[in-house]
Short mmCIF file of C-alpha atoms and ligand atoms in Angstrom, two decimals:
data_model
loop_
_atom_site.label_atom_id
_atom_site.label_comp_id
_atom_site.label_asym_id
_atom_site.label_seq_id
_atom_site.Cartn_x
_atom_site.Cartn_y
_atom_site.Cartn_z
CA MET I 1301 6.33 19.17 63.46
CA ASN I 1302 7.26 15.67 62.41
CA THR I 1303 7.05 14.38 58.84
CA LYS I 1304 3.45 13.22 59.13
CA GLU I 1305 2.26 16.47 60.73
CA LYS I 1306 3.99 18.59 58.09
CA ASP I 1307 2.60 16.41 55.31
CA LEU I 1308 -0.94 16.76 56.64
CA LYS I 1309 -0.53 20.51 56.99
CA TYR I 1310 1.24 21.32 53.72
CA ILE I 1311 0.58 18.57 51.16
CA MET I 1312 -2.78 18.26 49.41
CA HIS I 1313 -4.61 15.14 50.52
CA THR I 1314 -4.76 13.38 47.17
CA TYR I 1315 -3.69 10.07 48.72
CA GLY I 1316 -4.86 8.19 51.79
CA ARG I 1317 -1.49 7.26 53.25
CA TYR I 1318 -0.42 4.34 55.40
CA ASP I 1319 0.87 5.53 58.74
CA VAL I 1320 4.53 5.12 57.80
CA ALA I 1321 7.30 7.53 56.78
CA LEU I 1322 9.86 5.58 54.76
CA LYS I 1323 13.43 6.76 55.04
CA SER I 1324 15.78 4.31 53.36
CA GLY I 1325 15.90 1.00 51.61
CA LYS I 1326 18.07 -1.67 50.07
CA GLY I 1327 16.85 -4.46 47.83
CA VAL I 1328 13.38 -5.56 48.90
CA VAL I 1329 13.72 -4.05 52.37
CA ALA I 1330 12.73 -0.54 53.44
CA TYR I 1331 13.15 1.21 56.79
CA ASP I 1332 10.97 3.89 58.32
CA GLU I 1333 12.11 6.90 60.36
CA ASP I 1334 12.12 4.82 63.54
CA GLY I 1335 14.33 2.17 61.95
CA LYS I 1336 11.51 -0.37 61.64
CA ARG I 1337 12.07 -2.89 58.84
CA TYR I 1338 9.54 -3.59 56.08
CA LEU I 1339 9.53 -6.13 53.29
CA ASP I 1340 8.22 -4.29 50.23
CA VAL I 1341 6.19 -6.28 47.72
CA SER I 1342 4.67 -3.14 46.20
CA SER I 1343 7.87 -1.56 44.84
CA GLY I 1344 6.28 1.87 44.89
CA ILE I 1345 3.44 0.58 42.64
CA GLY I 1346 5.64 -1.39 40.30
CA VAL I 1347 8.29 1.30 39.92
CA ASN I 1348 11.36 0.01 41.77
CA SER I 1349 11.82 -2.91 39.39
CA LEU I 1350 15.29 -3.66 40.79
CA GLY I 1351 14.30 -2.91 44.38
CA TYR I 1352 15.72 -0.08 46.46
CA CYS I 1353 19.08 1.40 45.55
CA ASP I 1354 20.48 -1.39 43.37
CA ASP I 1355 24.27 -0.83 43.29
CA GLY I 1356 24.62 -0.80 39.51
CA TRP I 1357 21.60 1.44 39.06
CA VAL I 1358 22.87 3.93 41.66
CA LYS I 1359 26.24 3.98 39.91
CA ALA I 1360 24.70 4.58 36.47
CA VAL I 1361 22.43 7.33 37.74
CA THR I 1362 24.97 9.15 39.90
CA ALA I 1363 27.65 8.96 37.21
CA GLN I 1364 25.29 10.65 34.76
CA ALA I 1365 24.17 13.21 37.38
CA ALA I 1366 27.82 14.14 37.89
CA ARG I 1367 28.46 14.37 34.13
CA LEU I 1368 25.44 16.24 32.76
CA GLN I 1369 22.10 16.31 34.59
CA HIS I 1370 19.85 17.89 31.99
CA MET I 1371 19.86 19.30 28.53
CA SER I 1372 16.99 20.56 26.46
CA ASN I 1373 15.51 18.44 23.72
CA TYR I 1374 17.16 20.77 21.19
CA PHE I 1375 20.34 18.72 21.61
CA TYR I 1376 21.17 15.07 20.93
CA SER I 1377 21.56 12.89 23.99
CA GLU I 1378 23.61 9.72 24.10
CA GLN I 1379 21.59 8.25 26.98
CA ALA I 1380 18.25 8.92 25.29
CA SER I 1381 19.42 7.59 21.91
CA ASN I 1382 20.75 4.42 23.51
CA LEU I 1383 17.53 3.92 25.43
CA ALA I 1384 15.37 4.48 22.35
CA GLU I 1385 17.48 2.02 20.35
CA LYS I 1386 17.09 -0.61 23.07
CA LEU I 1387 13.34 -0.11 23.36
CA CYS I 1388 12.83 -0.34 19.59
CA THR I 1389 15.13 -3.31 19.10
CA LEU I 1390 13.62 -5.22 21.99
CA THR I 1391 10.00 -4.59 20.98
CA GLY I 1392 10.31 -4.67 17.20
CA MET I 1393 8.95 -1.14 17.08
CA ALA I 1394 10.30 1.86 15.20
CA LYS I 1395 10.42 5.06 17.26
CA VAL I 1396 10.07 6.40 20.78
CA CYS I 1397 8.82 9.65 22.27
CA PHE I 1398 9.92 10.23 25.88
CA GLY I 1399 7.93 11.91 28.62
CA ASN I 1400 7.80 11.78 32.39
CA SER I 1401 4.89 9.59 33.41
CA GLY I 1402 2.40 6.98 32.34
CA ALA I 1403 -0.38 9.49 31.80
CA GLU I 1404 1.89 11.54 29.55
CA ALA I 1405 2.93 8.50 27.55
CA ASN I 1406 -0.76 7.72 27.02
CA GLU I 1407 -1.50 11.34 26.04
CA CYS I 1408 1.25 11.04 23.44
CA ALA I 1409 -0.21 7.79 22.09
CA ILE I 1410 -3.68 9.36 21.89
CA LYS I 1411 -2.28 12.36 20.00
CA ILE I 1412 -0.40 10.11 17.57
CA ALA I 1413 -3.50 7.99 16.94
CA ARG I 1414 -5.65 11.05 16.25
CA LYS I 1415 -3.05 12.71 14.05
CA TYR I 1416 -2.40 9.54 12.06
CA SER I 1417 -6.09 9.34 11.31
CA PHE I 1418 -6.39 13.08 10.61
CA ASP I 1419 -3.45 13.00 8.17
CA LYS I 1420 -4.81 9.96 6.35
CA TYR I 1421 -8.60 10.27 6.54
CA GLY I 1422 -9.24 13.93 7.40
CA SER I 1423 -11.17 15.26 10.38
CA GLY I 1424 -13.92 13.41 12.24
CA ARG I 1425 -12.28 10.01 12.58
CA ASN I 1426 -11.03 10.60 16.09
CA GLU I 1427 -12.83 8.34 18.55
CA ILE I 1428 -10.91 5.96 20.76
CA VAL I 1429 -12.49 2.87 22.24
CA THR I 1430 -11.23 1.94 25.69
CA LEU I 1431 -12.33 -0.84 28.02
CA LYS I 1432 -14.57 -0.66 31.04
CA ASN I 1433 -12.67 -0.94 34.29
CA SER I 1434 -9.46 0.34 32.67
CA PHE I 1435 -7.06 2.89 34.10
CA HIS I 1436 -5.03 5.21 31.89
CA GLY I 1437 -3.98 8.13 34.10
CA ARG I 1438 -5.02 11.31 35.90
CA THR I 1439 -4.80 14.07 33.32
CA VAL I 1440 -8.14 15.32 32.02
CA THR I 1441 -7.77 13.35 28.78
CA THR I 1442 -6.48 10.12 30.34
CA LEU I 1443 -9.29 10.31 32.93
CA SER I 1444 -11.64 10.45 29.95
CA ALA I 1445 -9.89 7.42 28.50
CA THR I 1446 -10.29 5.57 31.80
CA GLY I 1447 -13.41 3.40 31.53
CA GLN I 1448 -14.70 3.87 35.07
CA GLU I 1449 -17.55 6.22 35.99
CA VAL I 1450 -15.96 7.11 39.35
CA PHE I 1451 -13.18 8.93 37.50
CA HIS I 1452 -15.61 11.05 35.48
CA ASN I 1453 -16.52 13.56 38.16
CA PHE I 1454 -15.84 17.16 39.21
CA PHE I 1455 -13.44 18.15 36.43
CA PHE I 1456 -15.90 18.83 33.62
CA PRO I 1457 -15.73 19.23 30.74
CA PHE I 1458 -13.74 16.07 29.99
CA THR I 1459 -12.03 15.42 26.67
CA GLU I 1460 -14.52 14.13 24.12
CA GLY I 1461 -14.14 11.15 21.86
CA PHE I 1462 -13.85 8.14 24.16
CA VAL I 1463 -16.22 5.18 23.92
CA TYR I 1464 -16.19 2.36 26.48
CA ALA I 1465 -16.62 -1.32 25.76
CA GLU I 1466 -16.91 -4.23 28.16
CA ALA I 1467 -13.59 -6.12 28.38
CA ASN I 1468 -13.40 -9.68 27.05
CA ASP I 1469 -16.59 -9.17 25.03
CA PHE I 1470 -15.82 -9.05 21.33
CA SER I 1471 -19.34 -8.18 20.25
CA ALA I 1472 -19.29 -5.21 22.65
CA LEU I 1473 -16.12 -4.06 20.91
CA GLU I 1474 -17.71 -4.40 17.47
CA LYS I 1475 -20.64 -2.31 18.67
CA ALA I 1476 -18.41 0.40 20.14
CA VAL I 1477 -16.39 0.78 16.94
CA SER I 1478 -17.76 3.00 14.17
CA ASP I 1479 -16.43 4.83 11.12
CA LYS I 1480 -15.33 7.53 13.58
CA THR I 1481 -12.98 5.18 15.44
CA CYS I 1482 -9.25 5.79 15.03
CA ALA I 1483 -7.92 3.56 17.82
CA VAL I 1484 -8.58 1.04 20.55
CA MET I 1485 -6.61 1.50 23.74
CA LEU I 1486 -6.31 -1.21 26.38
CA GLU I 1487 -4.31 -2.77 29.18
CA LEU I 1488 -3.76 -6.49 28.59
CA ILE I 1489 -3.95 -6.95 32.33
CA GLN I 1490 -6.06 -4.28 33.99
CA GLY I 1491 -3.92 -3.37 36.97
CA GLU I 1492 -5.81 -0.75 38.95
CA GLY I 1493 -9.05 -2.38 37.81
CA GLY I 1494 -8.27 -5.51 39.84
CA VAL I 1495 -5.61 -7.53 38.01
CA ASN I 1496 -8.03 -8.62 35.29
CA ILE I 1497 -6.16 -10.69 32.73
CA LEU I 1498 -7.69 -10.35 29.26
CA ASP I 1499 -8.54 -13.58 27.39
CA ALA I 1500 -6.04 -14.51 24.69
CA ASP I 1501 -8.80 -15.25 22.13
CA TYR I 1502 -10.47 -11.91 22.73
CA VAL I 1503 -7.19 -10.07 22.33
CA LYS I 1504 -6.35 -11.92 19.10
CA SER I 1505 -9.79 -11.17 17.62
CA LEU I 1506 -9.53 -7.54 18.68
CA PHE I 1507 -6.17 -7.11 16.96
CA GLU I 1508 -7.33 -8.80 13.74
CA PHE I 1509 -10.53 -6.76 13.65
CA CYS I 1510 -8.66 -3.48 14.15
CA LYS I 1511 -6.00 -4.31 11.60
CA GLU I 1512 -8.63 -4.88 8.90
CA LYS I 1513 -10.12 -1.45 9.55
CA ASP I 1514 -6.81 0.44 10.01
CA ILE I 1515 -7.83 1.14 13.60
CA LEU I 1516 -4.69 1.51 15.69
CA VAL I 1517 -4.22 -0.61 18.80
CA ILE I 1518 -2.60 1.18 21.72
CA VAL I 1519 -1.44 -1.16 24.47
CA ASP I 1520 -1.02 0.64 27.78
CA GLU I 1521 1.94 -1.23 29.27
CA VAL I 1522 2.57 1.34 31.98
CA GLN I 1523 2.03 -1.31 34.65
CA THR I 1524 2.43 -4.56 32.68
CA GLY I 1525 5.62 -3.54 30.88
CA CYS I 1526 9.29 -3.69 31.73
CA GLY I 1527 9.45 -7.31 32.81
CA ARG I 1528 6.48 -7.31 35.16
CA THR I 1529 4.67 -10.21 33.45
CA GLY I 1530 7.75 -12.32 32.74
CA LYS I 1531 8.22 -10.93 29.25
CA LEU I 1532 9.70 -7.52 28.56
CA PHE I 1533 6.19 -6.38 27.56
CA ALA I 1534 2.88 -8.15 28.19
CA PHE I 1535 1.88 -8.10 24.51
CA GLU I 1536 4.56 -10.76 23.91
CA ASN I 1537 2.49 -13.15 26.05
CA TYR I 1538 -0.39 -12.71 23.58
CA GLY I 1539 1.48 -13.03 20.29
CA VAL I 1540 0.12 -9.76 18.95
CA LYS I 1541 1.76 -6.67 17.49
CA PRO I 1542 0.50 -3.32 18.81
CA ASP I 1543 0.76 -0.08 16.83
CA LEU I 1544 1.63 1.84 19.97
CA ILE I 1545 2.94 0.78 23.38
CA THR I 1546 3.20 3.03 26.38
CA ALA I 1547 5.60 2.36 29.24
CA ALA I 1548 6.45 4.17 32.44
CA LYS I 1549 6.34 2.84 36.02
CA GLY I 1550 9.11 0.21 36.11
CA LEU I 1551 11.15 1.60 33.22
CA GLY I 1552 13.31 4.05 35.14
CA GLY I 1553 13.87 1.81 38.16
CA GLY I 1554 12.57 4.61 40.39
CA LEU I 1555 13.03 7.77 38.37
CA PRO I 1556 10.16 9.42 36.47
CA ILE I 1557 9.98 8.44 32.83
CA GLY I 1558 7.30 7.71 30.27
CA ALA I 1559 7.80 6.29 26.80
CA CYS I 1560 5.43 6.10 23.89
CA ILE I 1561 6.75 3.55 21.40
CA CYS I 1562 5.29 3.31 17.91
CA SER I 1563 5.43 0.97 14.93
CA GLU I 1564 7.02 1.77 11.58
CA LYS I 1565 3.89 3.20 9.96
CA LEU I 1566 3.53 5.79 12.74
CA GLY I 1567 7.17 6.84 12.86
CA GLU I 1568 6.70 10.11 10.97
CA VAL I 1569 3.30 11.16 12.34
CA MET I 1570 4.78 13.52 14.93
CA GLN I 1571 6.89 16.34 13.56
CA PRO I 1572 8.68 19.31 15.20
CA SER I 1573 6.29 21.30 17.43
CA THR I 1574 3.54 18.67 17.50
CA HIS I 1575 4.62 17.31 20.87
CA GLY I 1576 7.21 17.82 23.58
CA THR I 1577 8.00 18.17 27.26
CA THR I 1578 10.86 19.98 28.96
CA PHE I 1579 11.98 17.11 31.16
CA GLY I 1580 11.37 14.33 28.65
CA ALA I 1581 14.42 12.14 27.88
CA ASN I 1582 16.32 13.52 30.85
CA PRO I 1583 19.80 11.91 30.70
CA VAL I 1584 19.94 10.91 34.38
CA VAL I 1585 16.57 9.22 34.11
CA CYS I 1586 17.55 7.57 30.82
CA ALA I 1587 20.79 6.32 32.40
CA GLY I 1588 18.69 4.60 35.06
CA ALA I 1589 16.35 3.12 32.43
CA ASN I 1590 19.26 1.91 30.30
CA TYR I 1591 20.61 0.07 33.32
CA VAL I 1592 17.20 -1.42 34.14
CA LEU I 1593 16.77 -2.74 30.59
CA ASP I 1594 20.25 -4.28 30.63
CA VAL I 1595 19.39 -6.19 33.79
CA LEU I 1596 15.92 -7.25 32.58
CA THR I 1597 17.35 -8.60 29.34
CA SER I 1598 20.29 -10.39 30.96
CA GLU I 1599 20.37 -14.18 30.54
CA GLY I 1600 17.49 -15.91 32.31
CA PHE I 1601 16.24 -12.88 34.26
CA LEU I 1602 12.72 -12.73 32.80
CA ASP I 1603 12.27 -16.52 32.96
CA GLU I 1604 12.96 -16.22 36.67
CA VAL I 1605 10.27 -13.53 36.99
CA GLU I 1606 7.67 -16.01 35.72
CA ALA I 1607 9.12 -18.91 37.75
CA LYS I 1608 9.11 -16.86 40.95
CA GLY I 1609 5.59 -15.68 40.18
CA LYS I 1610 4.44 -19.28 39.89
CA TYR I 1611 6.25 -20.12 43.12
CA LEU I 1612 4.51 -17.23 44.90
CA GLU I 1613 1.12 -18.20 43.47
CA ASN I 1614 1.45 -21.76 44.78
CA LYS I 1615 2.48 -20.53 48.24
CA LEU I 1616 -0.42 -18.09 48.36
CA LEU I 1617 -2.95 -20.72 47.32
CA GLU I 1618 -1.85 -22.84 50.30
CA LEU I 1619 -3.06 -20.13 52.71
CA GLU I 1620 -6.43 -20.71 54.31
CA GLY I 1621 -7.49 -17.08 53.95
CA VAL I 1622 -6.77 -16.95 50.22
CA LYS I 1623 -9.60 -17.77 47.84
CA ASN I 1624 -7.93 -17.22 44.50
CA VAL I 1625 -4.87 -15.71 42.83
CA ARG I 1626 -4.82 -13.84 39.52
CA ARG I 1627 -1.32 -13.56 38.17
CA MET I 1628 1.05 -13.18 35.28
CA GLY I 1629 4.76 -13.02 36.10
CA LEU I 1630 5.11 -10.97 39.27
CA MET I 1631 1.87 -9.03 38.78
CA VAL I 1632 -0.29 -10.65 41.42
CA GLY I 1633 -3.86 -10.10 42.59
CA ILE I 1634 -5.00 -11.98 45.69
CA GLU I 1635 -8.68 -12.65 46.32
CA LEU I 1636 -9.35 -13.17 50.02
CA CYS I 1637 -12.01 -15.42 51.53
CA GLU I 1638 -13.18 -12.61 53.79
CA GLY I 1639 -12.29 -9.22 55.21
CA ASP I 1640 -11.85 -5.71 53.88
CA VAL I 1641 -8.71 -5.61 51.73
CA HIS I 1642 -7.82 -2.08 52.82
CA GLU I 1643 -7.88 -3.14 56.46
CA VAL I 1644 -5.88 -6.27 55.68
CA ALA I 1645 -3.31 -4.22 53.74
CA ALA I 1646 -3.01 -1.73 56.62
CA SER I 1647 -2.50 -4.63 59.06
CA CYS I 1648 0.14 -6.13 56.78
CA VAL I 1649 1.98 -2.81 56.82
CA LYS I 1650 1.85 -2.78 60.64
CA ASN I 1651 3.29 -6.30 60.53
CA GLY I 1652 6.16 -5.21 58.29
CA LEU I 1653 4.85 -6.03 54.80
CA LEU I 1654 4.28 -3.20 52.31
CA ILE I 1655 1.45 -4.38 50.09
CA ILE I 1656 -1.18 -2.59 48.01
CA THR I 1657 -4.73 -3.22 46.84
CA ALA I 1658 -6.60 -3.15 43.54
CA LYS I 1659 -10.37 -2.95 43.83
CA ASN I 1660 -11.35 -5.84 46.16
CA LEU I 1661 -8.00 -7.63 45.85
CA LEU I 1662 -4.70 -7.45 47.61
CA ARG I 1663 -2.02 -6.74 45.03
CA MET I 1664 1.66 -7.59 44.95
CA LEU I 1665 4.05 -6.00 42.46
CA PRO I 1666 7.34 -7.04 44.07
CA PRO I 1667 10.72 -5.91 42.79
CA LEU I 1668 11.61 -8.29 39.98
CA MET I 1669 14.86 -9.43 41.65
CA ILE I 1670 13.06 -10.60 44.81
CA SER I 1671 14.34 -13.97 46.07
CA ARG I 1672 12.25 -17.03 46.88
CA GLU I 1673 13.25 -16.61 50.55
CA GLU I 1674 11.87 -13.08 50.51
CA LEU I 1675 8.68 -14.31 48.85
CA ASP I 1676 8.40 -16.93 51.62
CA GLU I 1677 8.76 -14.20 54.23
CA ALA I 1678 6.10 -12.05 52.51
CA VAL I 1679 3.66 -14.97 52.41
CA ALA I 1680 4.38 -15.75 56.07
CA ILE I 1681 3.62 -12.16 57.13
CA LEU I 1682 0.44 -12.18 55.06
CA ASN I 1683 -0.60 -15.48 56.64
CA THR I 1684 0.02 -14.19 60.17
CA THR I 1685 -1.99 -11.08 59.32
CA LEU I 1686 -4.89 -13.06 57.86
CA GLU I 1687 -4.96 -15.33 60.91
CA GLY I 1688 -5.27 -12.07 62.86
C1 PLP P 752 -0.14 3.93 36.74
C2 PLP P 752 -0.79 3.79 35.43
C3 PLP P 752 -0.96 4.89 34.58
C4 PLP P 752 -0.60 6.29 34.99
O1 PLP P 752 0.76 6.44 35.17
P1 PLP P 752 1.32 7.75 35.91
O2 PLP P 752 2.80 7.62 35.84
O3 PLP P 752 0.78 7.71 37.31
O4 PLP P 752 0.80 8.93 35.16
C5 PLP P 752 -1.49 4.66 33.33
N1 PLP P 752 -1.84 3.43 32.94
C6 PLP P 752 -1.69 2.35 33.72
C7 PLP P 752 -2.08 1.01 33.21
C8 PLP P 752 -1.18 2.49 35.00
O5 PLP P 752 -1.05 1.43 35.79
#
């Protein structure tokens, strides 16, 4: 049996796959088992922030793997401490809890929000308002948090205590909030929901409103974080200060990590035995993340992310088949004039461009170090594909 046949026989069909088995990669380029070359503007859904197998990242990760690959969380870890210090210093936050995925980071934030409220106000103040069309993960609780009916099937009973409000509608938020509300949780750009960029005024009002009522604001930066929008975290584009930030996807540069980062007033909410995970803060993974953060914060790097995003947007808008582009940094949603985006994406893959979709948009989340020449090539392949 070949890779595809074995996959179909032995792996549960939780994903509809493109007809490609990737084998190796370097930079923005990946190769399949037949040696065919692909330009990858999806970076494994925003994970490979430095592309495939960046030399420095490989060195950092392999050096740590050869030194000490895992220890339990009962011991101090240099890599984890360094990473936590960087994350706090760079965000102006106070403390970090590490996990292994975006969903887990969100679970941690939800637990902190509920416990903060329980400790301060007693039981019953535990509802969390999330936005319609959001995506927060695949665990039973983060599915509950996800404000899309399609995710609320089969797995009943779901976790209680989530209330959904229309995005960009402040009065809808006011209506959803009650004296039972302990937090509002949102993505500033809804990624899976179709690259919906929240209005700055709405976000400002939401933060002010919540602050007055001691309602915590959790910003899910799993997709928007780690340089994706041209700032280290998307909240910086809005001039607001979240109580909790969650990060995952791009943080490890390709290794599984989740981080829940909290402000000063939440720093002591979690105590021994209130939360944990065996693999959380793994030193190899943290070594990768430390390297990623060093690159992202190097002189001029994030400014280039926004400049290249603007460059890409302009190129895309020149294409006849492109109706509109929604973008911040290198988080890019492409509205087409016609055609089924899944079919277009599959054709792009056939033509050597790895691209993804979000709702009725094509979506690009290229590695952040992509060059303008590579962006040109991606746009050219897309254009050829759209011309059919
Ligand atoms: C991908 C994603 C998640 C879930 O992350 P996993 O690592 O797949 O658990 C949560 N929130 C947002 C905004 C995401 O894009």
